[in-house]
Amino acid sequence: GVVRSWLIFFYAQAFEAIGQCWPEGNKEWQNEHVSSILRLLLEYLPQNIWNVQVGILAALSLLVERLHTPANNEDSLLDSEAVPILST
C-alpha cells in the first residue's frame, strides 16, 4: 500500500540523486568511482518497476552527459580501463 508507494518513490529519487551528484570535470573522482556507479545502476535497472527505472535512466543520462568524453576532453575516461562494465 502506502509504504510500498513511498519506497518506490524513494528509490526513484535516490537513483536520480546519484546522477545529479556526478561531478562534471573532476576526472580523478570519475576514474575512481565510475565502474562501481555504473555497475550499481545497470544491476538495478532490470530488477525494478518502471518508476524506479526512470530514475535510473535519468541518473545514467546525467552521468554520461558529465563524463569525460573525447568530445569534451582529449584524455577520455571511456578509453581507459576505468569502465570495464561498458565492454561486457
Coordinates of C-alpha atoms in Angstrom, one line a residue:
G1 CA 0.0 0.0 0.0
V2 CA 1.2 3.4 1.1
V3 CA 4.6 2.2 2.4
R4 CA 5.3 0.4 -0.9
S5 CA 4.5 3.6 -2.8
W6 CA 6.8 5.6 -0.7
L7 CA 9.6 3.1 -1.1
I8 CA 9.2 3.2 -4.8
F9 CA 9.3 7.0 -4.8
F10 CA 12.3 6.9 -2.5
Y11 CA 14.3 4.5 -4.7
A12 CA 13.5 6.5 -7.9
Q13 CA 14.6 9.7 -6.2
A14 CA 17.7 8.1 -4.7
F15 CA 18.9 6.9 -8.1
E16 CA 18.2 10.3 -9.7
A17 CA 20.3 11.9 -6.9
I18 CA 23.2 9.7 -7.9
G19 CA 23.2 11.2 -11.4
Q20 CA 22.7 14.7 -10.1
C21 CA 25.7 14.3 -7.7
W22 CA 28.0 13.1 -10.5
P23 CA 30.8 15.8 -10.7
E24 CA 31.4 17.4 -14.0
G25 CA 35.0 18.0 -14.8
N26 CA 36.5 16.0 -11.9
K27 CA 38.3 13.3 -13.9
E28 CA 40.2 11.9 -10.9
W29 CA 37.0 11.3 -8.9
Q30 CA 35.3 9.9 -12.0
N31 CA 38.1 7.5 -12.6
E32 CA 37.8 6.2 -9.1
H33 CA 34.0 5.8 -8.9
V34 CA 32.6 5.3 -12.5
S35 CA 32.8 1.5 -12.5
S36 CA 31.0 1.0 -9.2
I37 CA 28.3 3.6 -10.0
L38 CA 27.7 2.1 -13.5
R39 CA 27.6 -1.4 -12.1
L40 CA 25.1 -0.4 -9.4
L41 CA 22.8 1.5 -11.9
L42 CA 22.9 -1.3 -14.6
E43 CA 22.4 -4.0 -12.0
Y44 CA 19.2 -2.4 -10.6
L45 CA 17.8 -1.3 -13.9
P46 CA 16.1 -4.6 -15.0
Q47 CA 15.1 -5.5 -11.4
N48 CA 12.8 -2.6 -10.8
I49 CA 9.4 -1.3 -11.9
W50 CA 9.2 1.4 -14.4
N51 CA 9.1 4.3 -11.8
V52 CA 12.5 3.3 -10.5
Q53 CA 13.8 2.5 -14.0
V54 CA 13.0 6.1 -15.0
G55 CA 15.1 7.4 -12.0
I56 CA 18.0 5.0 -13.0
L57 CA 17.8 6.1 -16.6
A58 CA 17.9 9.8 -15.5
A59 CA 21.0 9.1 -13.5
L60 CA 22.7 7.3 -16.4
S61 CA 21.8 10.2 -18.7
L62 CA 23.4 12.7 -16.4
L63 CA 26.4 10.5 -15.8
V64 CA 27.1 10.1 -19.5
E65 CA 26.5 13.8 -20.1
R66 CA 29.1 14.8 -17.5
L67 CA 31.6 12.0 -18.2
H68 CA 34.9 12.9 -19.7
T69 CA 34.5 12.0 -23.4
P70 CA 36.6 12.6 -26.5
A71 CA 34.4 15.5 -27.5
N72 CA 35.0 17.2 -24.2
N73 CA 38.5 16.1 -23.4
E74 CA 41.5 14.6 -25.3
D75 CA 42.1 12.2 -22.4
S76 CA 38.9 10.3 -22.4
L77 CA 37.7 8.3 -19.4
L78 CA 35.7 6.0 -21.7
D79 CA 39.0 4.9 -23.4
S80 CA 40.6 3.9 -20.2
E81 CA 40.2 0.7 -18.2
A82 CA 38.0 2.6 -15.6
V83 CA 34.8 1.4 -17.4
P84 CA 35.2 -2.3 -17.9
I85 CA 31.4 -2.8 -17.4
L86 CA 30.7 -1.0 -20.7
S87 CA 32.6 -3.5 -22.7
T88 CA 30.8 -6.6 -21.3

